[in-house]
Amino acid sequence: MRLSRYFLPTLKDTPSEAQIISHQLMLRAGLVRQEAAGIYAWLPLGLRVLRRIETIVREEQERAGAVELLMPTLQLADLWRESGRYDAYGPEMLRITDRHERELLYGPTNEEMITDIFRAYVKSYKALPLNLFHIQWKFRDERRPRFGVMRGREFLMKDAYSFDVDEASARKAYNRMFVAYLNTFARMGLKAVPMRADTGPIGGDLSHEFIVLADTGESAVFCDRKLVEMPAPGADVDWNDLQAIVDERISLYAATEEMHDTAVFESQTAEGDRLAARGIEVGHIFYFGTKYSVPMKANVQGADGKDAPVHMGSYGVGVSRLLGAIIEASHDDAGIIWPDAVAPFDVVVINLRTNDEAVCAACEDAVERLEGAGFDVLYDDTDERPGGKFATADLIGIPWQLTIGPKGVAEGVVELKRRATGEKVTLSLDAALERLAG
Amino acid sequence: MRLSRYFLPTLKDTPSEAQIISHQLMLRAGLVRQEAAGIYAWLPLGLRVLRRIETIVREEQERAGAVELLMPTLQLADLWRESGRYDAYGPEMLRITDRHERELLYGPTNEEMITDIFRAYVKSYKALPLNLFHIQWKFRDERRPRFGVMRGREFLMKDAYSFDVDEASARKAYNRMFVAYLNTFARMGLKAVPMRADTGPIGGDLSHEFIVLADTGESAVFCDRKLVEMPAPGADVDWNDLQAIVDERISLYAATEEMHDTAVFESQTAEGDRLAARGIEVGHIFYFGTKYSVPMKANVQGADGKDAPVHMGSYGVGVSRLLGAIIEASHDDAGIIWPDAVAPFDVVVINLRTNDEAVCAACEDAVERLEGAGFDVLYDDTDERPGGKFATADLIGIPWQLTIGPKGVAEGVVELKRRATGEKVTLSLDAALERLAG
């Protein structure tokens, strides 16, 4: 992609409305623009990151056996009256009346609708276990939206819903999502720690939050360092029996501020392993049994021929919020440092002299060869000065910067910089391609 | 994908609420489920088609130089007051009040918001031409939603917006979208004919609708048969000078009922070329100059140093509507016939005896080899009877059906059926793979 034909409106100054670093950097790097309080447009560079995050989330959901569908953003109020949540949800629910005076709402979550879909079609235990997920825009009318996409009102969420014939099977479904989440966040380069959590308005008796550690995180967290250092299980596991993997983790102390108990922390954790850190919630999973299936009459016939309410869980990932969380966890004074797996482009090719034919030819050759090797390339072909180009490249955080100027062209070399470390090497284009492929 | 682990709730009977064939088939084939009047959930099979259509639209937009971003679904009413459309738009606009009594609306289109984004960042002709598009859910509160996704209320639309320094350049942008649309619809296996159109509430003085021909289409259309038979231009064109390609087409008669003039039709068209058909609108493009940039003060500095309002066009494709249009254009009594490019799966492998180990092994081998060759495979491993499996395969319209039973296993052959023609051949799996790759 040629930068001169792209739309990347970076800002020189830090907008005054942004209080936290991820919000500041998302505005400065031209990732998003606020359209109303807590409502953002995703500019091209931000959208690319959002899509990469979404793709990782989707792939890991599918690997864990979940099937994707897509529910609409608007829902009937009557559906929420069935579960009893319409009145209980409070002012965070955006209530809407259409031209025929029918009551709608902008979905903040989808337990009711998915239960309605399930009960319409599934009648027998033979179709279970089933896990349905979607990745859709949601709306929560936060009283005080802030921190950019971290606490926006219109936000993109992945929510999955599991259906099982009994509690034992439902706990297996819960474990599958537990492991899928560990793998999902690890692929994004994040340290995400599962912590026992309150179930809040979703309900149920078993719940974990997944918290990304970041110095600038919103809440204090306390956990055993071994939990942070434990690698993700990966996809090569027995998806029908994950209890040992889950137990290994939940046996280690981990708690957010609200759930923290110093005495328990100290009794369960070796002194050198006690980590007090800050974190950001990026996922939340719930097992709530028959909380929705009973009032909504979502029954399935069991192997014994008798109808019984289906056992359910729900599993959320804050897809748009993850952009903020990743930036909070990965930035420096010069800007964003995207982990390779979610970067909007893999390489930025920086042309140091756009009025020099040989330099342009060398850049175009480099772009072509990089793209041919499967890399996503942003080509800075603008007439900005070198200093401005380097600053932009650092700000937008592309993992690799490949710089070509007249001196390099004369010597047959390019400069390759790794954004994360600042390490620079001068080498041939062939060698640079090899380095990138490695 | 194993059908036994998938979620494909097909219906035996035609739901009484569905009046047109595409709506009937979408419900029967388990593509969508109505959640409220004109509001649909996309079930897994329907979502797969939606994503394939979306991908083709995106690729052709990018090929024509448009850059993707994503605007939110909700917009501030004040933005629409600037253009004067807030009051003018009428009851089709879904108006919303949030908890702080701020007026929002669910965007039915995005001319105002994109103009606002443009004016915030672009100040000079040097950044032009620019074309920004997004693919996002929209809402139009139709008085009488009907025909399934063909006239829904919450619908997925691709809308692109071009920005140019003057009218001559803006017409080039218009031509690029004109050609992109021809290529887009052709890739989906559709005959889409451009027809001069009214500009309606979008405004402007130049507009074309793209109409898919289908016997069951919503409106009568009249055109020169040569226009229908003309192949799409393809991507290998000079994107900076498309006037000849556009002229070749717009010089041929084509009109919807509302614009039709029999006398002109007869004078401009040879008798044998006069086609009276029915069609479905799937795209609409507009050049409207400075209609929004003047009231919203979206000015750019020209090469002469003077500020002037930017010239704009907008370009819509009904992404979710296209599913209906494609089914209207491509079905038979047994069900849907998906064109290869948009099919939810490429092949369905039908296991005729799931309690026979040799048949299961042969099916699993076939699935593995097909997937290895890059095909998307649905594997019908359910215990349904053969007749039911064939009926489902025909109903959901996967382009190829590969059937394996005990007799074939004994003889080392499979049966391959082409859904579109009904042609069946018995051949080795190797030969079947070759046929599919061809």
Tab-separated table of C-alpha atoms in Angstrom, chain B residues 246-387:
chain	number	residue	atom	x	y	z
B	246	VAL	CA	-18.353	3.328	-19.574
B	247	ASP	CA	-19.539	5.004	-22.793
B	248	GLU	CA	-19.740	1.688	-24.600
B	249	ARG	CA	-22.285	0.622	-22.017
B	250	ILE	CA	-24.258	3.768	-21.299
B	251	SER	CA	-24.758	4.350	-25.007
B	252	LEU	CA	-26.955	1.237	-25.054
B	253	TYR	CA	-30.561	1.570	-23.928
B	254	ALA	CA	-31.340	0.400	-20.401
B	255	ALA	CA	-34.100	1.627	-18.127
B	256	THR	CA	-36.176	0.598	-15.190
B	257	GLU	CA	-39.943	0.913	-15.397
B	258	GLU	CA	-39.923	4.433	-13.937
B	259	MET	CA	-37.414	5.748	-16.481
B	260	HIS	CA	-38.608	3.683	-19.453
B	261	ASP	CA	-39.710	5.361	-22.706
B	262	THR	CA	-41.014	2.932	-25.311
B	263	ALA	CA	-40.473	5.286	-28.241
B	264	VAL	CA	-36.841	5.880	-27.346
B	265	PHE	CA	-36.303	2.161	-26.678
B	266	GLU	CA	-37.606	1.296	-30.134
B	267	SER	CA	-35.660	3.982	-31.899
B	268	GLN	CA	-32.339	3.121	-30.225
B	269	THR	CA	-32.508	-0.667	-30.258
B	270	ALA	CA	-32.680	-3.224	-33.039
B	271	GLU	CA	-35.861	-5.273	-32.809
B	272	GLY	CA	-34.101	-8.536	-32.020
B	273	ASP	CA	-32.106	-6.860	-29.244
B	274	ARG	CA	-35.051	-5.487	-27.256
B	275	LEU	CA	-35.155	-7.226	-23.931
B	276	ALA	CA	-38.027	-6.780	-21.505
B	277	ALA	CA	-37.101	-8.513	-18.266
B	278	ARG	CA	-37.371	-8.288	-14.536
B	279	GLY	CA	-34.643	-7.242	-12.172
B	280	ILE	CA	-33.412	-6.524	-8.660
B	281	GLU	CA	-31.366	-3.487	-7.704
B	282	VAL	CA	-28.090	-4.506	-6.059
B	283	GLY	CA	-26.002	-1.369	-6.451
B	284	HIS	CA	-26.475	2.343	-6.886
B	285	ILE	CA	-23.847	4.971	-7.649
B	286	PHE	CA	-24.149	8.752	-7.458
B	287	TYR	CA	-22.150	11.782	-8.423
B	288	PHE	CA	-23.468	14.732	-6.432
B	289	GLY	CA	-20.657	17.252	-6.622
B	290	THR	CA	-20.708	19.704	-3.745
B	291	LYS	CA	-24.127	18.907	-2.290
B	292	TYR	CA	-22.629	17.953	1.087
B	293	SER	CA	-19.294	19.728	0.967
B	294	VAL	CA	-20.858	23.183	0.625
B	295	PRO	CA	-23.164	23.099	3.684
B	296	MET	CA	-20.608	21.124	5.697
B	297	LYS	CA	-17.697	23.332	4.603
B	298	ALA	CA	-15.485	20.498	3.381
B	299	ASN	CA	-12.999	22.542	1.404
B	300	VAL	CA	-9.625	21.704	-0.039
B	301	GLN	CA	-6.920	24.026	-1.230
B	302	GLY	CA	-6.413	23.681	-4.969
B	303	ALA	CA	-3.159	23.899	-6.937
B	304	ASP	CA	-3.969	27.604	-7.305
B	305	GLY	CA	-3.840	28.067	-3.530
B	306	LYS	CA	-7.566	28.760	-3.291
B	307	ASP	CA	-10.020	26.821	-1.121
B	308	ALA	CA	-12.968	25.204	-2.855
B	309	PRO	CA	-15.593	22.646	-1.842
B	310	VAL	CA	-14.574	19.096	-2.609
B	311	HIS	CA	-16.503	17.147	-5.280
B	312	MET	CA	-18.057	13.947	-4.033
B	313	GLY	CA	-19.829	10.811	-5.120
B	314	SER	CA	-21.233	7.864	-3.216
B	315	TYR	CA	-21.468	4.236	-4.224
B	316	GLY	CA	-23.576	1.595	-2.536
B	317	VAL	CA	-23.790	-2.187	-2.790
B	318	GLY	CA	-26.477	-4.081	-0.896
B	319	VAL	CA	-24.301	-6.847	0.523
B	320	SER	CA	-26.974	-8.704	2.512
B	321	ARG	CA	-29.553	-8.044	-0.219
B	322	LEU	CA	-27.241	-9.775	-2.708
B	323	LEU	CA	-27.923	-13.136	-1.074
B	324	GLY	CA	-31.568	-12.754	-1.948
B	325	ALA	CA	-30.788	-11.489	-5.432
B	326	ILE	CA	-28.410	-14.358	-6.159
B	327	ILE	CA	-30.980	-16.916	-5.018
B	328	GLU	CA	-33.698	-15.263	-7.108
B	329	ALA	CA	-31.375	-15.540	-10.107
B	330	SER	CA	-30.095	-19.033	-9.339
B	331	HIS	CA	-32.390	-21.738	-7.960
B	332	ASP	CA	-34.605	-24.597	-9.082
B	333	ASP	CA	-37.448	-26.579	-7.564
B	334	ALA	CA	-35.062	-28.502	-5.318
B	335	GLY	CA	-33.396	-25.452	-3.795
B	336	ILE	CA	-30.567	-22.964	-4.115
B	337	ILE	CA	-27.838	-23.230	-6.768
B	338	TRP	CA	-24.948	-21.158	-5.435
B	339	PRO	CA	-22.531	-19.782	-8.011
B	340	ASP	CA	-19.080	-21.216	-7.196
B	341	ALA	CA	-17.651	-17.861	-6.093
B	342	VAL	CA	-20.133	-17.291	-3.272
B	343	ALA	CA	-21.006	-20.828	-2.207
B	344	PRO	CA	-20.777	-21.473	1.555
B	345	PHE	CA	-18.821	-24.669	0.865
B	346	ASP	CA	-17.297	-25.896	-2.383
B	347	VAL	CA	-18.189	-29.566	-1.905
B	348	VAL	CA	-20.482	-31.582	0.279
B	349	VAL	CA	-19.268	-35.116	0.959
B	350	ILE	CA	-22.259	-37.396	1.541
B	351	ASN	CA	-21.704	-40.508	3.612
B	352	LEU	CA	-24.409	-43.029	2.632
B	353	ARG	CA	-23.758	-45.447	5.497
B	354	THR	CA	-22.327	-43.954	8.659
B	355	ASN	CA	-22.331	-47.275	10.501
B	356	ASP	CA	-19.981	-48.840	7.926
B	357	GLU	CA	-16.348	-48.433	8.872
B	358	ALA	CA	-15.004	-48.713	5.340
B	359	VAL	CA	-17.417	-46.047	4.081
B	360	CYS	CA	-16.521	-43.724	6.950
B	361	ALA	CA	-12.821	-44.224	6.281
B	362	ALA	CA	-13.317	-43.504	2.577
B	363	CYS	CA	-15.311	-40.359	3.385
B	364	GLU	CA	-12.747	-39.098	5.855
B	365	ASP	CA	-9.992	-39.730	3.336
B	366	ALA	CA	-11.957	-37.804	0.697
B	367	VAL	CA	-12.583	-34.885	3.080
B	368	GLU	CA	-8.932	-34.745	4.022
B	369	ARG	CA	-7.748	-34.766	0.426
B	370	LEU	CA	-10.309	-32.191	-0.643
B	371	GLU	CA	-9.367	-29.884	2.221
B	372	GLY	CA	-5.715	-30.461	1.459
B	373	ALA	CA	-6.400	-29.286	-2.083
B	374	GLY	CA	-7.874	-26.064	-0.703
B	375	PHE	CA	-11.590	-26.806	-0.932
B	376	ASP	CA	-14.101	-25.890	1.762
B	377	VAL	CA	-15.863	-29.124	2.582
B	378	LEU	CA	-19.098	-29.879	4.402
B	379	TYR	CA	-19.106	-33.517	5.460
B	380	ASP	CA	-22.560	-35.015	5.954
B	381	ASP	CA	-21.734	-37.593	8.619
B	382	THR	CA	-25.221	-37.570	10.144
B	383	ASP	CA	-27.398	-40.682	10.484
B	384	GLU	CA	-30.103	-39.218	8.220
B	385	ARG	CA	-31.293	-41.527	5.407
B	386	PRO	CA	-29.758	-41.099	1.904
B	387	GLY	CA	-32.909	-39.499	0.481
